[in-house]
Amino acid sequence: GRVQLKVLDNGSGIPEEIKESIFIPFFSTKKTGSGIGLSLSKQIMTLHKGKIQLKSEPGTGTEFTLQF
């Protein structure tokens, strides 16, 4: 079996047009963001044969699922 860890919020969500870009190194929508966090997270999960998945709807929040 696999272990799942879900992290979710009730924020503004991630717009559809940038969902494919959020795991790209150095991609950020913030002036002060480095764009390294999600990219590094995905690389670490992949190295450990895990997965990171995203579910997000504008106005309802975002859910990241990490599968180990």
PDB file of N, CA and C in Angstrom:
ATOM      1  N   GLY A   1       0.811  -1.196   0.000  1.00  0.00           N
ATOM      2  CA  GLY A   1       0.000   0.000   0.000  1.00  0.00           C
ATOM      3  C   GLY A   1       0.850   1.253   0.000  1.00  0.00           C
ATOM      4  N   ARG A   2       0.182   2.332  -0.196  1.00  0.00           N
ATOM      5  CA  ARG A   2       0.837   3.641  -0.224  1.00  0.00           C
ATOM      6  C   ARG A   2       0.265   4.513   0.884  1.00  0.00           C
ATOM      7  N   VAL A   3       1.084   5.415   1.354  1.00  0.00           N
ATOM      8  CA  VAL A   3       0.651   6.400   2.338  1.00  0.00           C
ATOM      9  C   VAL A   3       0.376   7.698   1.597  1.00  0.00           C
ATOM     10  N   GLN A   4      -0.744   8.344   1.929  1.00  0.00           N
ATOM     11  CA  GLN A   4      -1.081   9.632   1.324  1.00  0.00           C
ATOM     12  C   GLN A   4      -1.106  10.708   2.396  1.00  0.00           C
ATOM     13  N   LEU A   5      -0.539  11.838   2.050  1.00  0.00           N
ATOM     14  CA  LEU A   5      -0.596  13.022   2.896  1.00  0.00           C
ATOM     15  C   LEU A   5      -1.256  14.113   2.075  1.00  0.00           C
ATOM     16  N   LYS A   6      -2.357  14.651   2.585  1.00  0.00           N
ATOM     17  CA  LYS A   6      -3.064  15.716   1.871  1.00  0.00           C
ATOM     18  C   LYS A   6      -2.892  17.023   2.625  1.00  0.00           C
ATOM     19  N   VAL A   7      -2.546  18.054   1.867  1.00  0.00           N
ATOM     20  CA  VAL A   7      -2.410  19.406   2.408  1.00  0.00           C
ATOM     21  C   VAL A   7      -3.383  20.271   1.628  1.00  0.00           C
ATOM     22  N   LEU A   8      -4.310  20.910   2.349  1.00  0.00           N
ATOM     23  CA  LEU A   8      -5.301  21.716   1.641  1.00  0.00           C
ATOM     24  C   LEU A   8      -5.555  23.025   2.351  1.00  0.00           C
ATOM     25  N   ASP A   9      -6.071  23.958   1.569  1.00  0.00           N
ATOM     26  CA  ASP A   9      -6.436  25.256   2.123  1.00  0.00           C
ATOM     27  C   ASP A   9      -7.776  25.685   1.545  1.00  0.00           C
ATOM     28  N   ASN A  10      -8.272  26.773   2.046  1.00  0.00           N
ATOM     29  CA  ASN A  10      -9.534  27.317   1.530  1.00  0.00           C
ATOM     30  C   ASN A  10      -9.294  28.703   0.933  1.00  0.00           C
ATOM     31  N   GLY A  11      -8.136  28.853   0.302  1.00  0.00           N
ATOM     32  CA  GLY A  11      -7.759  30.129  -0.300  1.00  0.00           C
ATOM     33  C   GLY A  11      -8.427  30.369  -1.638  1.00  0.00           C
ATOM     34  N   SER A  12      -7.798  31.195  -2.437  1.00  0.00           N
ATOM     35  CA  SER A  12      -8.393  31.614  -3.711  1.00  0.00           C
ATOM     36  C   SER A  12      -8.230  30.587  -4.825  1.00  0.00           C
ATOM     37  N   GLY A  13      -7.430  29.551  -4.612  1.00  0.00           N
ATOM     38  CA  GLY A  13      -7.229  28.530  -5.640  1.00  0.00           C
ATOM     39  C   GLY A  13      -6.176  28.947  -6.653  1.00  0.00           C
ATOM     40  N   ILE A  14      -5.846  28.021  -7.543  1.00  0.00           N
ATOM     41  CA  ILE A  14      -4.843  28.267  -8.577  1.00  0.00           C
ATOM     42  C   ILE A  14      -5.556  28.342  -9.916  1.00  0.00           C
ATOM     43  N   PRO A  15      -5.374  29.426 -10.648  1.00  0.00           N
ATOM     44  CA  PRO A  15      -6.038  29.554 -11.951  1.00  0.00           C
ATOM     45  C   PRO A  15      -5.643  28.431 -12.912  1.00  0.00           C
ATOM     46  N   GLU A  16      -6.589  27.983 -13.687  1.00  0.00           N
ATOM     47  CA  GLU A  16      -6.386  26.882 -14.642  1.00  0.00           C
ATOM     48  C   GLU A  16      -5.196  27.130 -15.566  1.00  0.00           C
ATOM     49  N   GLU A  17      -5.021  28.373 -16.009  1.00  0.00           N
ATOM     50  CA  GLU A  17      -3.975  28.669 -16.993  1.00  0.00           C
ATOM     51  C   GLU A  17      -2.553  28.536 -16.455  1.00  0.00           C
ATOM     52  N   ILE A  18      -2.368  28.455 -15.130  1.00  0.00           N
ATOM     53  CA  ILE A  18      -1.004  28.287 -14.612  1.00  0.00           C
ATOM     54  C   ILE A  18      -0.785  26.940 -13.922  1.00  0.00           C
ATOM     55  N   LYS A  19      -1.795  26.112 -13.844  1.00  0.00           N
ATOM     56  CA  LYS A  19      -1.648  24.814 -13.162  1.00  0.00           C
ATOM     57  C   LYS A  19      -0.512  23.979 -13.734  1.00  0.00           C
ATOM     58  N   GLU A  20      -0.343  23.989 -15.045  1.00  0.00           N
ATOM     59  CA  GLU A  20       0.709  23.188 -15.677  1.00  0.00           C
ATOM     60  C   GLU A  20       2.102  23.757 -15.400  1.00  0.00           C
ATOM     61  N   SER A  21       2.181  25.002 -14.968  1.00  0.00           N
ATOM     62  CA  SER A  21       3.477  25.671 -14.794  1.00  0.00           C
ATOM     63  C   SER A  21       4.004  25.660 -13.372  1.00  0.00           C
ATOM     64  N   ILE A  22       3.180  25.353 -12.390  1.00  0.00           N
ATOM     65  CA  ILE A  22       3.596  25.563 -10.997  1.00  0.00           C
ATOM     66  C   ILE A  22       4.736  24.666 -10.539  1.00  0.00           C
ATOM     67  N   PHE A  23       4.980  23.554 -11.232  1.00  0.00           N
ATOM     68  CA  PHE A  23       6.082  22.668 -10.857  1.00  0.00           C
ATOM     69  C   PHE A  23       7.350  22.934 -11.674  1.00  0.00           C
ATOM     70  N   ILE A  24       7.314  23.926 -12.552  1.00  0.00           N
ATOM     71  CA  ILE A  24       8.482  24.285 -13.365  1.00  0.00           C
ATOM     72  C   ILE A  24       9.437  25.125 -12.510  1.00  0.00           C
ATOM     73  N   PRO A  25      10.739  24.758 -12.499  1.00  0.00           N
ATOM     74  CA  PRO A  25      11.694  25.529 -11.695  1.00  0.00           C
ATOM     75  C   PRO A  25      11.675  27.016 -12.045  1.00  0.00           C
ATOM     76  N   PHE A  26      11.679  27.829 -11.018  1.00  0.00           N
ATOM     77  CA  PHE A  26      11.737  29.288 -11.083  1.00  0.00           C
ATOM     78  C   PHE A  26      10.443  29.945 -11.554  1.00  0.00           C
ATOM     79  N   PHE A  27       9.371  29.178 -11.735  1.00  0.00           N
ATOM     80  CA  PHE A  27       8.081  29.785 -12.072  1.00  0.00           C
ATOM     81  C   PHE A  27       7.469  30.345 -10.794  1.00  0.00           C
ATOM     82  N   SER A  28       7.049  31.586 -10.842  1.00  0.00           N
ATOM     83  CA  SER A  28       6.398  32.215  -9.694  1.00  0.00           C
ATOM     84  C   SER A  28       5.462  33.310 -10.173  1.00  0.00           C
ATOM     85  N   THR A  29       4.392  33.498  -9.449  1.00  0.00           N
ATOM     86  CA  THR A  29       3.480  34.601  -9.744  1.00  0.00           C
ATOM     87  C   THR A  29       3.696  35.756  -8.771  1.00  0.00           C
ATOM     88  N   LYS A  30       4.657  35.589  -7.855  1.00  0.00           N
ATOM     89  CA  LYS A  30       4.919  36.607  -6.840  1.00  0.00           C
ATOM     90  C   LYS A  30       6.238  37.311  -7.118  1.00  0.00           C
ATOM     91  N   LYS A  31       6.279  38.602  -6.840  1.00  0.00           N
ATOM     92  CA  LYS A  31       7.506  39.374  -7.050  1.00  0.00           C
ATOM     93  C   LYS A  31       8.650  38.861  -6.184  1.00  0.00           C
ATOM     94  N   THR A  32       8.340  38.424  -4.976  1.00  0.00           N
ATOM     95  CA  THR A  32       9.388  37.977  -4.062  1.00  0.00           C
ATOM     96  C   THR A  32       9.568  36.463  -4.069  1.00  0.00           C
ATOM     97  N   GLY A  33       8.817  35.749  -4.881  1.00  0.00           N
ATOM     98  CA  GLY A  33       8.929  34.292  -4.923  1.00  0.00           C
ATOM     99  C   GLY A  33      10.105  33.842  -5.767  1.00  0.00           C
ATOM    100  N   SER A  34      10.729  32.738  -5.343  1.00  0.00           N
ATOM    101  CA  SER A  34      11.858  32.198  -6.109  1.00  0.00           C
ATOM    102  C   SER A  34      11.414  31.128  -7.097  1.00  0.00           C
ATOM    103  N   GLY A  35      10.257  30.543  -6.881  1.00  0.00           N
ATOM    104  CA  GLY A  35       9.771  29.502  -7.777  1.00  0.00           C
ATOM    105  C   GLY A  35      10.484  28.174  -7.617  1.00  0.00           C
ATOM    106  N   ILE A  36      11.078  27.962  -6.455  1.00  0.00           N
ATOM    107  CA  ILE A  36      11.836  26.729  -6.242  1.00  0.00           C
ATOM    108  C   ILE A  36      11.051  25.707  -5.419  1.00  0.00           C
ATOM    109  N   GLY A  37      10.193  26.137  -4.538  1.00  0.00           N
ATOM    110  CA  GLY A  37       9.533  25.244  -3.583  1.00  0.00           C
ATOM    111  C   GLY A  37       8.791  24.062  -4.183  1.00  0.00           C
ATOM    112  N   LEU A  38       7.832  24.309  -5.055  1.00  0.00           N
ATOM    113  CA  LEU A  38       7.038  23.213  -5.617  1.00  0.00           C
ATOM    114  C   LEU A  38       7.860  22.362  -6.574  1.00  0.00           C
ATOM    115  N   SER A  39       8.762  22.981  -7.307  1.00  0.00           N
ATOM    116  CA  SER A  39       9.639  22.234  -8.205  1.00  0.00           C
ATOM    117  C   SER A  39      10.514  21.262  -7.414  1.00  0.00           C
ATOM    118  N   LEU A  40      11.102  21.749  -6.342  1.00  0.00           N
ATOM    119  CA  LEU A  40      11.949  20.914  -5.495  1.00  0.00           C
ATOM    120  C   LEU A  40      11.133  19.808  -4.831  1.00  0.00           C
ATOM    121  N   SER A  41       9.938  20.139  -4.375  1.00  0.00           N
ATOM    122  CA  SER A  41       9.061  19.137  -3.761  1.00  0.00           C
ATOM    123  C   SER A  41       8.766  18.000  -4.727  1.00  0.00           C
ATOM    124  N   LYS A  42       8.463  18.346  -5.965  1.00  0.00           N
ATOM    125  CA  LYS A  42       8.162  17.313  -6.964  1.00  0.00           C
ATOM    126  C   LYS A  42       9.395  16.455  -7.248  1.00  0.00           C
ATOM    127  N   GLN A  43      10.561  17.080  -7.344  1.00  0.00           N
ATOM    128  CA  GLN A  43      11.796  16.327  -7.590  1.00  0.00           C
ATOM    129  C   GLN A  43      12.093  15.356  -6.450  1.00  0.00           C
ATOM    130  N   ILE A  44      11.911  15.802  -5.220  1.00  0.00           N
ATOM    131  CA  ILE A  44      12.157  14.941  -4.057  1.00  0.00           C
ATOM    132  C   ILE A  44      11.189  13.765  -4.053  1.00  0.00           C
ATOM    133  N   MET A  45       9.917  14.037  -4.317  1.00  0.00           N
ATOM    134  CA  MET A  45       8.930  12.956  -4.349  1.00  0.00           C
ATOM    135  C   MET A  45       9.264  11.950  -5.448  1.00  0.00           C
ATOM    136  N   THR A  46       9.657  12.431  -6.612  1.00  0.00           N
ATOM    137  CA  THR A  46      10.000  11.545  -7.728  1.00  0.00           C
ATOM    138  C   THR A  46      11.221  10.691  -7.391  1.00  0.00           C
ATOM    139  N   LEU A  47      12.232  11.283  -6.774  1.00  0.00           N
ATOM    140  CA  LEU A  47      13.430  10.532  -6.388  1.00  0.00           C
ATOM    141  C   LEU A  47      13.116   9.402  -5.417  1.00  0.00           C
ATOM    142  N   HIS A  48      12.086   9.585  -4.614  1.00  0.00           N
ATOM    143  CA  HIS A  48      11.683   8.571  -3.632  1.00  0.00           C
ATOM    144  C   HIS A  48      10.519   7.722  -4.136  1.00  0.00           C
ATOM    145  N   LYS A  49      10.335   7.720  -5.454  1.00  0.00           N
ATOM    146  CA  LYS A  49       9.281   6.942  -6.112  1.00  0.00           C
ATOM    147  C   LYS A  49       7.884   7.309  -5.614  1.00  0.00           C
ATOM    148  N   GLY A  50       7.719   8.565  -5.272  1.00  0.00           N
ATOM    149  CA  GLY A  50       6.428   9.079  -4.832  1.00  0.00           C
ATOM    150  C   GLY A  50       5.813   9.976  -5.887  1.00  0.00           C
ATOM    151  N   LYS A  51       4.659  10.501  -5.551  1.00  0.00           N
ATOM    152  CA  LYS A  51       3.947  11.400  -6.464  1.00  0.00           C
ATOM    153  C   LYS A  51       3.433  12.596  -5.684  1.00  0.00           C
ATOM    154  N   ILE A  52       3.302  13.703  -6.386  1.00  0.00           N
ATOM    155  CA  ILE A  52       2.633  14.873  -5.832  1.00  0.00           C
ATOM    156  C   ILE A  52       1.589  15.302  -6.854  1.00  0.00           C
ATOM    157  N   GLN A  53       0.362  15.451  -6.385  1.00  0.00           N
ATOM    158  CA  GLN A  53      -0.741  15.799  -7.273  1.00  0.00           C
ATOM    159  C   GLN A  53      -1.430  17.056  -6.765  1.00  0.00           C
ATOM    160  N   LEU A  54      -2.051  17.744  -7.694  1.00  0.00           N
ATOM    161  CA  LEU A  54      -2.712  19.014  -7.412  1.00  0.00           C
ATOM    162  C   LEU A  54      -4.176  18.942  -7.806  1.00  0.00           C
ATOM    163  N   LYS A  55      -5.016  19.438  -6.916  1.00  0.00           N
ATOM    164  CA  LYS A  55      -6.430  19.680  -7.231  1.00  0.00           C
ATOM    165  C   LYS A  55      -6.718  21.095  -6.770  1.00  0.00           C
ATOM    166  N   SER A  56      -7.230  21.925  -7.652  1.00  0.00           N
ATOM    167  CA  SER A  56      -7.511  23.303  -7.272  1.00  0.00           C
ATOM    168  C   SER A  56      -8.628  23.875  -8.128  1.00  0.00           C
ATOM    169  N   GLU A  57      -9.503  24.583  -7.478  1.00  0.00           N
ATOM    170  CA  GLU A  57     -10.587  25.287  -8.151  1.00  0.00           C
ATOM    171  C   GLU A  57     -10.566  26.732  -7.671  1.00  0.00           C
ATOM    172  N   PRO A  58     -10.541  27.676  -8.605  1.00  0.00           N
ATOM    173  CA  PRO A  58     -10.581  29.080  -8.190  1.00  0.00           C
ATOM    174  C   PRO A  58     -11.781  29.359  -7.285  1.00  0.00           C
ATOM    175  N   GLY A  59     -11.512  30.012  -6.176  1.00  0.00           N
ATOM    176  CA  GLY A  59     -12.561  30.369  -5.232  1.00  0.00           C
ATOM    177  C   GLY A  59     -12.859  29.322  -4.181  1.00  0.00           C
ATOM    178  N   THR A  60     -12.309  28.103  -4.319  1.00  0.00           N
ATOM    179  CA  THR A  60     -12.603  27.054  -3.336  1.00  0.00           C
ATOM    180  C   THR A  60     -11.367  26.519  -2.634  1.00  0.00           C
ATOM    181  N   GLY A  61     -10.184  26.841  -3.121  1.00  0.00           N
ATOM    182  CA  GLY A  61      -8.968  26.388  -2.466  1.00  0.00           C
ATOM    183  C   GLY A  61      -8.174  25.391  -3.282  1.00  0.00           C
ATOM    184  N   THR A  62      -7.111  24.888  -2.650  1.00  0.00           N
ATOM    185  CA  THR A  62      -6.160  24.001  -3.310  1.00  0.00           C
ATOM    186  C   THR A  62      -5.865  22.813  -2.416  1.00  0.00           C
ATOM    187  N   GLU A  63      -5.661  21.662  -3.051  1.00  0.00           N
ATOM    188  CA  GLU A  63      -5.302  20.441  -2.333  1.00  0.00           C
ATOM    189  C   GLU A  63      -4.106  19.795  -3.025  1.00  0.00           C
ATOM    190  N   PHE A  64      -3.038  19.569  -2.275  1.00  0.00           N
ATOM    191  CA  PHE A  64      -1.889  18.814  -2.757  1.00  0.00           C
ATOM    192  C   PHE A  64      -1.923  17.453  -2.082  1.00  0.00           C
ATOM    193  N   THR A  65      -1.753  16.404  -2.863  1.00  0.00           N
ATOM    194  CA  THR A  65      -1.692  15.045  -2.331  1.00  0.00           C
ATOM    195  C   THR A  65      -0.298  14.501  -2.597  1.00  0.00           C
ATOM    196  N   LEU A  66       0.365  14.086  -1.519  1.00  0.00           N
ATOM    197  CA  LEU A  66       1.678  13.457  -1.630  1.00  0.00           C
ATOM    198  C   LEU A  66       1.489  11.975  -1.373  1.00  0.00           C
ATOM    199  N   GLN A  67       1.896  11.144  -2.327  1.00  0.00           N
ATOM    200  CA  GLN A  67       1.779   9.692  -2.192  1.00  0.00           C
ATOM    201  C   GLN A  67       3.173   9.111  -2.026  1.00  0.00           C
ATOM    202  N   PHE A  68       3.358   8.383  -0.938  1.00  0.00           N
ATOM    203  CA  PHE A  68       4.649   7.752  -0.635  1.00  0.00           C
ATOM    204  C   PHE A  68       4.532   6.253  -0.838  1.00  0.00           C
TER     205      PHE A  68
END
